[in-house]
mmCIF file of C-alpha atoms in Angstrom:
data_model
loop_
_atom_site.group_PDB
_atom_site.id
_atom_site.type_symbol
_atom_site.label_atom_id
_atom_site.label_comp_id
_atom_site.label_asym_id
_atom_site.label_seq_id
_atom_site.Cartn_x
_atom_site.Cartn_y
_atom_site.Cartn_z
ATOM 1 C CA MET D 11 -17.434 -52.254 -1.730
ATOM 2 C CA ARG D 12 -14.845 -54.651 -3.125
ATOM 3 C CA LYS D 13 -16.350 -58.238 -3.636
ATOM 4 C CA ALA D 14 -14.620 -61.248 -5.053
ATOM 5 C CA LEU D 15 -15.468 -64.938 -6.049
ATOM 6 C CA ILE D 16 -12.566 -67.370 -6.258
ATOM 7 C CA LEU D 17 -12.935 -70.352 -8.551
ATOM 8 C CA PRO D 18 -10.829 -73.249 -9.978
ATOM 9 C CA THR D 19 -10.613 -73.126 -13.780
ATOM 10 C CA LYS D 20 -12.209 -76.472 -14.344
ATOM 11 C CA TYR D 21 -14.284 -78.790 -12.003
ATOM 12 C CA VAL D 22 -15.020 -82.290 -13.538
ATOM 13 C CA GLN D 23 -16.939 -85.025 -11.656
ATOM 14 C CA GLY D 24 -18.152 -88.477 -12.667
ATOM 15 C CA GLU D 25 -17.830 -92.277 -12.633
ATOM 16 C CA ASP D 26 -14.402 -93.461 -13.934
ATOM 17 C CA GLU D 27 -13.282 -89.961 -14.510
ATOM 18 C CA LEU D 28 -9.810 -90.860 -13.321
ATOM 19 C CA LEU D 29 -9.434 -92.471 -16.638
ATOM 20 C CA ASN D 30 -9.296 -88.927 -18.217
ATOM 21 C CA LEU D 31 -6.607 -87.738 -16.031
ATOM 22 C CA GLY D 32 -4.001 -88.199 -18.798
ATOM 23 C CA TYR D 33 -6.056 -85.868 -20.990
ATOM 24 C CA PHE D 34 -5.743 -83.033 -18.469
ATOM 25 C CA VAL D 35 -2.010 -83.722 -18.108
ATOM 26 C CA SER D 36 -1.611 -83.546 -21.853
ATOM 27 C CA THR D 37 -3.064 -80.032 -21.966
ATOM 28 C CA PHE D 38 0.165 -78.997 -19.990
ATOM 29 C CA GLY D 39 2.679 -81.412 -21.628
ATOM 30 C CA LYS D 40 3.831 -84.891 -21.319
ATOM 31 C CA SER D 41 4.520 -85.539 -17.671
ATOM 32 C CA ALA D 42 3.186 -84.792 -14.182
ATOM 33 C CA LEU D 43 4.789 -84.936 -10.817
ATOM 34 C CA LEU D 44 2.305 -87.185 -8.770
ATOM 35 C CA ILE D 45 2.196 -86.220 -5.024
ATOM 36 C CA ALA D 46 0.222 -88.921 -3.079
ATOM 37 C CA SER D 47 0.847 -91.485 -0.443
ATOM 38 C CA GLN D 48 1.913 -94.870 -1.572
ATOM 39 C CA GLU D 49 -1.372 -96.341 -0.298
ATOM 40 C CA ASP D 50 -3.444 -93.882 -2.365
ATOM 41 C CA VAL D 51 -1.430 -94.576 -5.488
ATOM 42 C CA GLU D 52 -1.901 -98.301 -5.108
ATOM 43 C CA ARG D 53 -5.633 -97.893 -4.801
ATOM 44 C CA VAL D 54 -5.844 -96.383 -8.277
ATOM 45 C CA ARG D 55 -2.813 -97.700 -9.973
ATOM 46 C CA PRO D 56 -4.823 -99.577 -12.663
ATOM 47 C CA GLN D 57 -6.579 -96.246 -13.622
ATOM 48 C CA LEU D 58 -3.312 -94.392 -13.618
ATOM 49 C CA GLU D 59 -1.568 -96.901 -15.921
ATOM 50 C CA ALA D 60 -4.655 -96.928 -18.264
ATOM 51 C CA THR D 61 -4.891 -93.249 -18.624
ATOM 52 C CA ALA D 62 -1.069 -92.763 -18.946
ATOM 53 C CA GLU D 63 -1.143 -95.273 -21.877
ATOM 54 C CA LYS D 64 -4.224 -93.854 -23.508
ATOM 55 C CA PHE D 65 -2.979 -90.245 -23.527
ATOM 56 C CA ASP D 66 0.747 -90.928 -23.831
ATOM 57 C CA VAL D 67 1.761 -89.213 -20.576
ATOM 58 C CA SER D 68 3.886 -90.176 -17.685
ATOM 59 C CA PHE D 69 3.510 -89.850 -14.003
ATOM 60 C CA ILE D 70 6.499 -89.198 -11.872
ATOM 61 C CA GLU D 71 5.924 -90.491 -8.438
ATOM 62 C CA GLY D 72 7.471 -88.080 -5.946
ATOM 63 C CA GLY D 73 6.252 -89.878 -2.899
ATOM 64 C CA PHE D 74 4.916 -88.107 0.093
ATOM 65 C CA ASN D 75 5.763 -88.461 3.623
ATOM 66 C CA GLY D 76 2.331 -87.511 4.943
ATOM 67 C CA GLU D 77 3.058 -84.070 6.421
ATOM 68 C CA VAL D 78 2.925 -80.625 4.613
ATOM 69 C CA THR D 79 6.202 -79.242 5.988
ATOM 70 C CA ARG D 80 8.489 -76.740 4.327
ATOM 71 C CA GLU D 81 11.268 -79.329 4.010
ATOM 72 C CA GLU D 82 8.959 -81.877 2.254
ATOM 73 C CA THR D 83 7.464 -79.386 -0.221
ATOM 74 C CA LYS D 84 10.955 -78.113 -1.088
ATOM 75 C CA ARG D 85 11.957 -81.861 -1.743
ATOM 76 C CA LEU D 86 9.165 -82.269 -4.060
ATOM 77 C CA GLN D 87 9.795 -79.004 -5.853
ATOM 78 C CA ALA D 88 13.318 -80.252 -6.419
ATOM 79 C CA VAL D 89 12.024 -83.508 -7.896
ATOM 80 C CA ALA D 90 9.720 -81.501 -10.240
ATOM 81 C CA THR D 91 12.693 -79.323 -11.409
ATOM 82 C CA GLU D 92 15.072 -82.282 -11.778
ATOM 83 C CA LYS D 93 12.383 -84.326 -13.896
ATOM 84 C CA GLN D 94 11.241 -81.198 -15.716
ATOM 85 C CA THR D 95 7.638 -82.227 -15.066
ATOM 86 C CA ASP D 96 4.936 -80.161 -16.941
ATOM 87 C CA CYS D 97 2.363 -80.042 -14.101
ATOM 88 C CA ILE D 98 1.707 -81.103 -10.580
ATOM 89 C CA ILE D 99 -1.004 -83.615 -9.452
ATOM 90 C CA GLY D 100 -2.179 -83.763 -5.814
ATOM 91 C CA LEU D 101 -4.004 -87.135 -5.339
ATOM 92 C CA GLY D 102 -5.616 -88.347 -2.034
ATOM 93 C CA GLY D 103 -6.716 -86.543 1.000
ATOM 94 C CA GLY D 104 -6.232 -83.037 2.312
ATOM 95 C CA LYS D 105 -2.458 -83.287 3.269
ATOM 96 C CA ALA D 106 -1.397 -84.552 -0.121
ATOM 97 C CA ILE D 107 -3.655 -81.921 -1.812
ATOM 98 C CA ASP D 108 -2.204 -79.089 0.402
ATOM 99 C CA ALA D 109 1.325 -80.271 -0.486
ATOM 100 C CA SER D 110 0.680 -80.139 -4.113
ATOM 101 C CA LYS D 111 -0.625 -76.565 -3.972
ATOM 102 C CA VAL D 112 2.578 -75.451 -2.240
ATOM 103 C CA VAL D 113 4.764 -77.289 -4.743
ATOM 104 C CA ALA D 114 2.840 -75.882 -7.801
ATOM 105 C CA GLU D 115 2.587 -72.296 -6.330
ATOM 106 C CA GLY D 116 -0.560 -71.583 -8.317
ATOM 107 C CA GLU D 117 0.595 -72.967 -11.695
ATOM 108 C CA HIS D 118 -0.294 -76.083 -13.698
ATOM 109 C CA LEU D 119 -2.058 -77.859 -10.794
ATOM 110 C CA ILE D 120 -4.479 -80.819 -10.917
ATOM 111 C CA ILE D 121 -6.256 -81.939 -7.792
ATOM 112 C CA VAL D 122 -7.643 -85.500 -7.564
ATOM 113 C CA PRO D 123 -9.312 -86.054 -4.249
ATOM 114 C CA THR D 124 -9.886 -89.777 -3.459
ATOM 115 C CA ILE D 125 -12.192 -88.966 -0.542
ATOM 116 C CA ALA D 126 -14.829 -86.367 0.033
ATOM 117 C CA ALA D 127 -13.998 -85.571 3.476
ATOM 118 C CA GLN D 128 -13.358 -81.881 3.246
ATOM 119 C CA ASP D 129 -13.668 -78.824 1.009
ATOM 120 C CA ALA D 130 -9.964 -78.007 0.297
ATOM 121 C CA PRO D 131 -9.612 -79.196 -3.224
ATOM 122 C CA THR D 132 -10.989 -76.081 -4.923
ATOM 123 C CA SER D 133 -9.289 -73.467 -2.850
ATOM 124 C CA HIS D 134 -6.270 -71.317 -3.438
ATOM 125 C CA SER D 135 -4.817 -71.858 0.061
ATOM 126 C CA ALA D 136 -3.025 -74.535 1.951
ATOM 127 C CA VAL D 137 -1.904 -75.180 5.474
ATOM 128 C CA LEU D 138 1.829 -75.815 6.433
ATOM 129 C CA TYR D 139 2.720 -77.905 9.542
ATOM 130 C CA HIS D 140 5.970 -78.647 11.456
ATOM 131 C CA GLU D 141 7.340 -82.122 11.445
ATOM 132 C CA ASP D 142 5.514 -82.972 14.674
ATOM 133 C CA GLY D 143 2.187 -82.151 13.023
ATOM 134 C CA SER D 144 1.775 -78.785 14.775
ATOM 135 C CA PHE D 145 0.509 -75.766 12.869
ATOM 136 C CA ASP D 146 3.198 -73.715 11.060
ATOM 137 C CA ASP D 147 1.526 -71.105 8.666
ATOM 138 C CA TYR D 148 -1.126 -70.554 5.983
ATOM 139 C CA ALA D 149 0.020 -70.370 2.395
ATOM 140 C CA TYR D 150 -2.025 -68.513 -0.326
ATOM 141 C CA PHE D 151 -1.467 -68.661 -4.093
ATOM 142 C CA LYS D 152 -2.299 -66.310 -6.961
ATOM 143 C CA GLN D 153 -4.990 -68.664 -8.337
ATOM 144 C CA SER D 154 -7.052 -71.755 -7.530
ATOM 145 C CA PRO D 155 -6.235 -75.177 -9.118
ATOM 146 C CA SER D 156 -6.312 -75.487 -12.815
ATOM 147 C CA VAL D 157 -8.388 -78.665 -12.690
ATOM 148 C CA VAL D 158 -10.277 -80.469 -9.901
ATOM 149 C CA LEU D 159 -10.978 -84.043 -11.097
ATOM 150 C CA VAL D 160 -13.365 -86.240 -9.011
ATOM 151 C CA ASP D 161 -13.945 -89.792 -9.647
ATOM 152 C CA THR D 162 -17.153 -90.620 -7.838
ATOM 153 C CA LYS D 163 -16.458 -94.488 -8.037
ATOM 154 C CA VAL D 164 -13.200 -93.921 -6.129
ATOM 155 C CA ILE D 165 -15.076 -91.884 -3.554
ATOM 156 C CA ALA D 166 -17.863 -94.428 -3.171
ATOM 157 C CA LYS D 167 -15.215 -97.143 -2.351
ATOM 158 C CA ALA D 168 -13.576 -95.145 0.350
ATOM 159 C CA PRO D 169 -14.786 -95.572 3.978
ATOM 160 C CA THR D 170 -18.174 -93.892 4.630
ATOM 161 C CA ARG D 171 -16.840 -92.036 7.552
ATOM 162 C CA PHE D 172 -14.794 -89.755 5.176
ATOM 163 C CA LEU D 173 -17.962 -88.856 3.219
ATOM 164 C CA VAL D 174 -19.920 -88.124 6.381
ATOM 165 C CA ALA D 175 -17.027 -85.985 7.807
ATOM 166 C CA GLY D 176 -17.220 -84.080 4.508
ATOM 167 C CA MET D 177 -20.910 -83.447 5.242
ATOM 168 C CA GLY D 178 -19.861 -82.043 8.682
ATOM 169 C CA ASP D 179 -17.505 -79.619 7.016
ATOM 170 C CA ALA D 180 -20.101 -78.720 4.481
ATOM 171 C CA LEU D 181 -22.808 -78.273 7.231
ATOM 172 C CA SER D 182 -20.936 -75.201 8.596
ATOM 173 C CA THR D 183 -20.676 -73.425 5.080
ATOM 174 C CA TYR D 184 -23.987 -71.710 5.082
ATOM 175 C CA PHE D 185 -24.173 -70.699 8.639
ATOM 176 C CA GLU D 186 -20.712 -69.206 8.467
ATOM 177 C CA ALA D 187 -21.242 -67.542 5.224
ATOM 178 C CA ARG D 188 -24.577 -66.017 6.508
ATOM 179 C CA ALA D 189 -22.858 -64.667 9.577
ATOM 180 C CA THR D 190 -20.019 -63.211 7.465
ATOM 181 C CA HIS D 191 -22.550 -61.763 4.995
ATOM 182 C CA HIS D 192 -24.411 -59.970 7.894
ATOM 183 C CA SER D 193 -21.321 -58.523 9.320
ATOM 184 C CA TYR D 194 -19.753 -57.373 5.942
ATOM 185 C CA SER D 195 -16.546 -59.056 6.986
ATOM 186 C CA ARG D 196 -13.698 -59.585 4.638
ATOM 187 C CA VAL D 197 -13.297 -63.034 3.286
ATOM 188 C CA ASN D 198 -11.091 -65.291 1.079
ATOM 189 C CA ALA D 199 -7.706 -63.693 2.111
ATOM 190 C CA SER D 200 -7.713 -62.528 5.686
ATOM 191 C CA LEU D 201 -3.945 -63.201 5.848
ATOM 192 C CA PRO D 202 -3.567 -63.651 9.527
ATOM 193 C CA MET D 203 0.145 -64.411 9.467
ATOM 194 C CA GLY D 204 1.174 -61.149 7.502
ATOM 195 C CA THR D 205 1.281 -59.983 3.952
ATOM 196 C CA ARG D 206 1.570 -62.580 1.281
ATOM 197 C CA GLU D 207 2.969 -61.574 -2.206
ATOM 198 C CA GLY D 208 0.782 -62.228 -5.119
ATOM 199 C CA VAL D 209 -2.451 -62.330 -3.211
ATOM 200 C CA THR D 210 -5.226 -60.043 -4.118
ATOM 201 C CA PRO D 211 -6.445 -57.649 -1.252
ATOM 202 C CA PRO D 212 -9.286 -59.050 1.010
ATOM 203 C CA ALA D 213 -12.913 -58.512 -0.275
ATOM 204 C CA VAL D 214 -16.347 -59.199 1.185
ATOM 205 C CA GLY D 215 -18.303 -62.146 -0.068
ATOM 206 C CA THR D 216 -20.651 -62.064 -3.107
ATOM 207 C CA TYR D 217 -24.247 -63.030 -3.265
ATOM 208 C CA ALA D 218 -23.261 -65.919 -5.539
ATOM 209 C CA ALA D 219 -21.059 -67.384 -2.768
ATOM 210 C CA LEU D 220 -23.791 -67.022 -0.274
ATOM 211 C CA ALA D 221 -26.251 -68.735 -2.598
ATOM 212 C CA LEU D 222 -23.759 -71.583 -3.080
ATOM 213 C CA ALA D 223 -23.359 -71.971 0.693
ATOM 214 C CA LYS D 224 -27.116 -72.121 1.068
ATOM 215 C CA LEU D 225 -27.377 -74.794 -1.484
ATOM 216 C CA CYS D 226 -24.866 -76.879 0.682
ATOM 217 C CA TRP D 227 -27.360 -76.939 3.455
ATOM 218 C CA ASP D 228 -30.320 -77.699 1.094
ATOM 219 C CA HIS D 229 -28.477 -80.645 -0.483
ATOM 220 C CA LEU D 230 -27.450 -82.054 2.896
ATOM 221 C CA ARG D 231 -31.038 -82.049 4.101
ATOM 222 C CA GLU D 232 -32.344 -83.546 0.853
ATOM 223 C CA ASP D 233 -29.754 -86.270 0.163
ATOM 224 C CA GLY D 234 -27.186 -86.525 2.914
ATOM 225 C CA LEU D 235 -28.690 -89.766 4.387
ATOM 226 C CA ARG D 236 -29.224 -91.324 1.041
ATOM 227 C CA ALA D 237 -25.732 -90.519 0.042
ATOM 228 C CA LYS D 238 -24.291 -92.168 3.204
ATOM 229 C CA ILE D 239 -26.366 -95.314 2.526
ATOM 230 C CA ALA D 240 -25.070 -95.507 -1.089
ATOM 231 C CA CYS D 241 -21.513 -95.126 0.221
ATOM 232 C CA ASP D 242 -22.141 -97.821 2.799
ATOM 233 C CA ALA D 243 -22.833 -100.095 -0.202
ATOM 234 C CA ASN D 244 -19.876 -98.750 -2.178
ATOM 235 C CA VAL D 245 -22.081 -97.674 -5.144
ATOM 236 C CA VAL D 246 -22.705 -94.390 -6.922
ATOM 237 C CA THR D 247 -26.262 -92.974 -6.964
ATOM 238 C CA GLU D 248 -27.422 -89.601 -7.865
ATOM 239 C CA ALA D 249 -27.769 -88.840 -4.136
ATOM 240 C CA LEU D 250 -24.128 -89.621 -3.739
ATOM 241 C CA ASN D 251 -23.179 -87.500 -6.778
ATOM 242 C CA LYS D 252 -25.041 -84.558 -5.194
ATOM 243 C CA ILE D 253 -23.362 -84.942 -1.889
ATOM 244 C CA VAL D 254 -19.837 -85.392 -3.376
ATOM 245 C CA GLU D 255 -20.370 -82.086 -5.244
ATOM 246 C CA THR D 256 -21.746 -80.505 -2.177
ATOM 247 C CA ASN D 257 -18.698 -81.520 -0.002
ATOM 248 C CA ILE D 258 -16.075 -80.670 -2.563
ATOM 249 C CA LEU D 259 -17.315 -77.945 -4.909
ATOM 250 C CA LEU D 260 -20.160 -76.083 -3.240
ATOM 251 C CA SER D 261 -18.633 -76.025 0.178
ATOM 252 C CA GLY D 262 -15.266 -75.238 -1.251
ATOM 253 C CA LEU D 263 -16.522 -72.180 -3.148
ATOM 254 C CA GLY D 264 -18.928 -71.343 -0.278
ATOM 255 C CA PHE D 265 -16.185 -71.154 2.394
ATOM 256 C CA GLU D 266 -13.491 -69.464 0.359
ATOM 257 C CA SER D 267 -15.669 -66.771 -1.126
ATOM 258 C CA GLY D 268 -18.486 -66.780 1.383
ATOM 259 C CA GLY D 269 -16.185 -66.696 4.488
ATOM 260 C CA LEU D 270 -15.648 -68.574 7.845
ATOM 261 C CA ALA D 271 -17.001 -67.494 11.091
ATOM 262 C CA ALA D 272 -17.381 -69.135 14.669
ATOM 263 C CA ALA D 273 -17.667 -72.740 13.744
ATOM 264 C CA HIS D 274 -14.091 -73.185 12.272
ATOM 265 C CA ALA D 275 -12.552 -70.883 14.956
ATOM 266 C CA ILE D 276 -14.194 -73.146 17.667
ATOM 267 C CA HIS D 277 -12.985 -76.193 15.661
ATOM 268 C CA ASN D 278 -9.439 -74.688 15.981
ATOM 269 C CA GLY D 279 -9.870 -74.002 19.538
ATOM 270 C CA MET D 280 -10.758 -77.684 20.105
ATOM 271 C CA THR D 281 -7.019 -78.483 19.695
ATOM 272 C CA ALA D 282 -6.940 -77.741 23.356
ATOM 273 C CA LEU D 283 -9.083 -80.906 23.921
ATOM 274 C CA HIS D 284 -6.618 -83.815 23.699
ATOM 275 C CA GLY D 285 -9.323 -86.430 23.460
ATOM 276 C CA ALA D 286 -10.585 -84.925 20.206
ATOM 277 C CA HIS D 287 -7.214 -85.144 18.409
ATOM 278 C CA SER D 288 -7.950 -88.373 16.640
ATOM 279 C CA TYR D 289 -11.241 -87.251 15.123
ATOM 280 C CA LEU D 290 -11.633 -85.915 11.586
ATOM 281 C CA HIS D 291 -11.857 -82.206 10.781
ATOM 282 C CA GLY D 292 -15.504 -82.372 9.588
ATOM 283 C CA GLU D 293 -16.705 -84.465 12.685
ATOM 284 C CA LYS D 294 -15.306 -81.538 14.883
ATOM 285 C CA VAL D 295 -16.753 -78.835 12.674
ATOM 286 C CA ALA D 296 -20.186 -80.454 12.911
ATOM 287 C CA PHE D 297 -20.239 -79.983 16.756
ATOM 288 C CA ALA D 298 -18.591 -76.472 16.444
ATOM 289 C CA THR D 299 -21.442 -75.548 14.058
ATOM 290 C CA ILE D 300 -24.046 -76.329 16.830
ATOM 291 C CA ALA D 301 -21.895 -74.230 19.181
ATOM 292 C CA GLN D 302 -22.073 -71.198 16.743
ATOM 293 C CA LEU D 303 -25.768 -71.579 16.503
ATOM 294 C CA VAL D 304 -25.943 -71.503 20.376
ATOM 295 C CA LEU D 305 -23.644 -68.475 20.389
ATOM 296 C CA GLU D 306 -25.802 -66.510 17.965
ATOM 297 C CA ASN D 307 -29.076 -67.650 19.653
ATOM 298 C CA ALA D 308 -30.448 -69.125 16.407
ATOM 299 C CA ASP D 309 -34.122 -70.007 16.018
ATOM 300 C CA GLN D 310 -34.872 -73.299 17.908
ATOM 301 C CA SER D 311 -36.392 -74.750 14.696
ATOM 302 C CA GLU D 312 -33.085 -74.270 12.769
ATOM 303 C CA LEU D 313 -31.016 -75.782 15.706
ATOM 304 C CA GLU D 314 -33.367 -78.849 15.717
ATOM 305 C CA GLU D 315 -32.971 -79.181 11.944
ATOM 306 C CA VAL D 316 -29.190 -79.286 12.374
ATOM 307 C CA LEU D 317 -29.455 -81.786 15.237
ATOM 308 C CA ASP D 318 -31.820 -83.916 13.245
ATOM 309 C CA PHE D 319 -29.424 -84.020 10.229
ATOM 310 C CA CYS D 320 -26.403 -84.770 12.235
ATOM 311 C CA TYR D 321 -28.112 -87.602 14.065
ATOM 312 C CA SER D 322 -29.424 -89.047 10.852
ATOM 313 C CA VAL D 323 -25.893 -89.466 9.290
ATOM 314 C CA ASN D 324 -24.032 -90.118 12.521
ATOM 315 C CA LEU D 325 -22.139 -86.861 12.875
ATOM 316 C CA PRO D 326 -21.175 -85.974 16.508
ATOM 317 C CA ILE D 327 -23.503 -83.654 18.433
ATOM 318 C CA THR D 328 -21.802 -84.041 21.838
ATOM 319 C CA LEU D 329 -18.196 -83.697 23.057
ATOM 320 C CA ALA D 330 -18.292 -87.377 24.266
ATOM 321 C CA GLU D 331 -18.751 -88.440 20.621
ATOM 322 C CA LEU D 332 -15.454 -86.631 20.030
ATOM 323 C CA GLY D 333 -13.533 -88.346 22.800
ATOM 324 C CA VAL D 334 -14.241 -85.704 25.521
ATOM 325 C CA GLU D 335 -16.374 -87.311 28.197
ATOM 326 C CA ASN D 336 -16.731 -84.222 30.379
ATOM 327 C CA ILE D 337 -15.670 -80.613 30.034
ATOM 328 C CA THR D 338 -15.145 -78.124 32.876
ATOM 329 C CA PHE D 339 -15.750 -74.416 32.439
ATOM 330 C CA GLU D 340 -11.933 -73.827 32.665
ATOM 331 C CA GLU D 341 -11.337 -76.289 29.770
ATOM 332 C CA ALA D 342 -14.126 -74.641 27.769
ATOM 333 C CA MET D 343 -12.463 -71.338 28.378
ATOM 334 C CA GLU D 344 -9.096 -72.739 27.062
ATOM 335 C CA VAL D 345 -10.940 -73.709 23.788
ATOM 336 C CA ALA D 346 -12.613 -70.313 23.662
ATOM 337 C CA LYS D 347 -9.383 -68.455 24.149
ATOM 338 C CA ILE D 348 -7.818 -70.145 21.210
ATOM 339 C CA ALA D 349 -10.922 -69.652 19.080
ATOM 340 C CA CYS D 350 -11.016 -65.929 19.940
ATOM 341 C CA ILE D 351 -7.409 -64.868 19.167
ATOM 342 C CA PRO D 352 -7.426 -61.602 17.109
ATOM 343 C CA GLU D 353 -6.679 -63.324 13.749
ATOM 344 C CA GLU D 354 -9.554 -65.974 14.027
ATOM 345 C CA SER D 355 -12.591 -66.093 11.866
ATOM 346 C CA ILE D 356 -14.877 -65.889 14.911
ATOM 347 C CA HIS D 357 -14.668 -62.152 14.669
ATOM 348 C CA SER D 358 -16.649 -62.310 11.378
ATOM 349 C CA MET D 359 -19.773 -62.977 13.566
ATOM 350 C CA PRO D 360 -22.178 -59.905 13.436
ATOM 351 C CA PHE D 361 -21.699 -59.011 16.955
ATOM 352 C CA PRO D 362 -18.830 -58.487 19.519
ATOM 353 C CA ILE D 363 -17.186 -61.651 20.570
ATOM 354 C CA ILE D 364 -16.715 -62.228 24.320
ATOM 355 C CA VAL D 365 -14.485 -65.242 25.296
ATOM 356 C CA GLU D 366 -16.716 -66.151 28.256
ATOM 357 C CA ASP D 367 -19.806 -66.300 25.990
ATOM 358 C CA VAL D 368 -18.058 -68.645 23.536
ATOM 359 C CA ALA D 369 -17.094 -70.986 26.446
ATOM 360 C CA ASN D 370 -20.663 -71.049 27.622
ATOM 361 C CA ALA D 371 -21.903 -71.796 24.075
ATOM 362 C CA ILE D 372 -19.646 -74.831 23.905
ATOM 363 C CA ILE D 373 -20.906 -76.188 27.220
ATOM 364 C CA VAL D 374 -24.565 -75.438 26.297
ATOM 365 C CA ALA D 375 -24.105 -77.074 22.868
ATOM 366 C CA ASP D 376 -22.807 -80.268 24.556
ATOM 367 C CA LYS D 377 -25.727 -80.311 26.934
ATOM 368 C CA ILE D 378 -28.193 -79.801 24.106
ATOM 369 C CA GLY D 379 -26.650 -82.711 22.282
ATOM 370 C CA GLN D 380 -26.789 -84.830 25.354
ATOM 371 C CA GLU D 381 -30.498 -84.042 25.826
ATOM 372 C CA TYR D 382 -31.103 -84.879 22.099
ATOM 373 C CA HIS D 383 -29.627 -88.267 22.460
ATOM 374 C CA SER D 384 -31.619 -88.978 25.643
ATOM 375 C CA LYS D 385 -34.888 -88.361 23.595
ATOM 376 C CA HIS D 386 -33.768 -90.461 20.712
#
């Protein structure tokens, strides 16, 4: 049986760590193409200027239009070629990070997340979109980023909603990895859109990845609420440190090498619910995790633990909290049909998937959340 564990070369996290960015650039050369929104650059410009001076490197600001399209990434690649930069930096949220992965193509890449809202920074994959924001394709690269650099002071000063959304994404990690482990499903390179050059063949998850995924859930229960409170106050505590590592590193390794299952597929199906479009990825994944637990008829005590955690940090447990006041069976079926297309990760669940069962699980998960709220 073929197994694989995919990892970034270096992961570094700490207060004021952005001041060391210039050192990592210097390991590749003298200059870096900086891919980030103007707003994110201005947020950390003092640190960028200080580290550039200290380590005698330069940042070439490529600009970023906010969408990971083929046209935008080709433009940025042309800038890197013209300026002869020695490495690529993706700084900011998920879109800038994914754009930098596409531009770097697996070589000399430094990722600097300024929020801890999702677990993409450590992975070797990215999502491409069309200009209108609709999905285009998945992109996979021969290796994960060379460096993932996380400044916890920067994370603590970002809106708390992003940290909480990251907890919602991390929440699903163990339950999806567990399902994939039980079904011996292939993970970390399912390649739904066809063969990708330079990508190793799919493998099943390792015990190490499953253990990391389980640690996500342990950390969330232990310190999720305390980390939220620290972020509300814009300060760094050990609880915040633990949850930042959980959201970015543990969940990133856990999902990529442990596998995805129903929760992320149901999240993808929720694109059919227009009211939910403005909500963050992790907020929708939290509700979808509850739906997965209903689908697999998880122990009541486990379901209650998840509900308690979500409620404590203000993650959605009902569709109304995601902008969908009511859902009909027909609407739930539309979500389920998208979630159950042959390429989706829901087929990593350790039992046959029936579209109507998924629709029913979504409806019941919403009712369970409503009942929970009525008691609290």
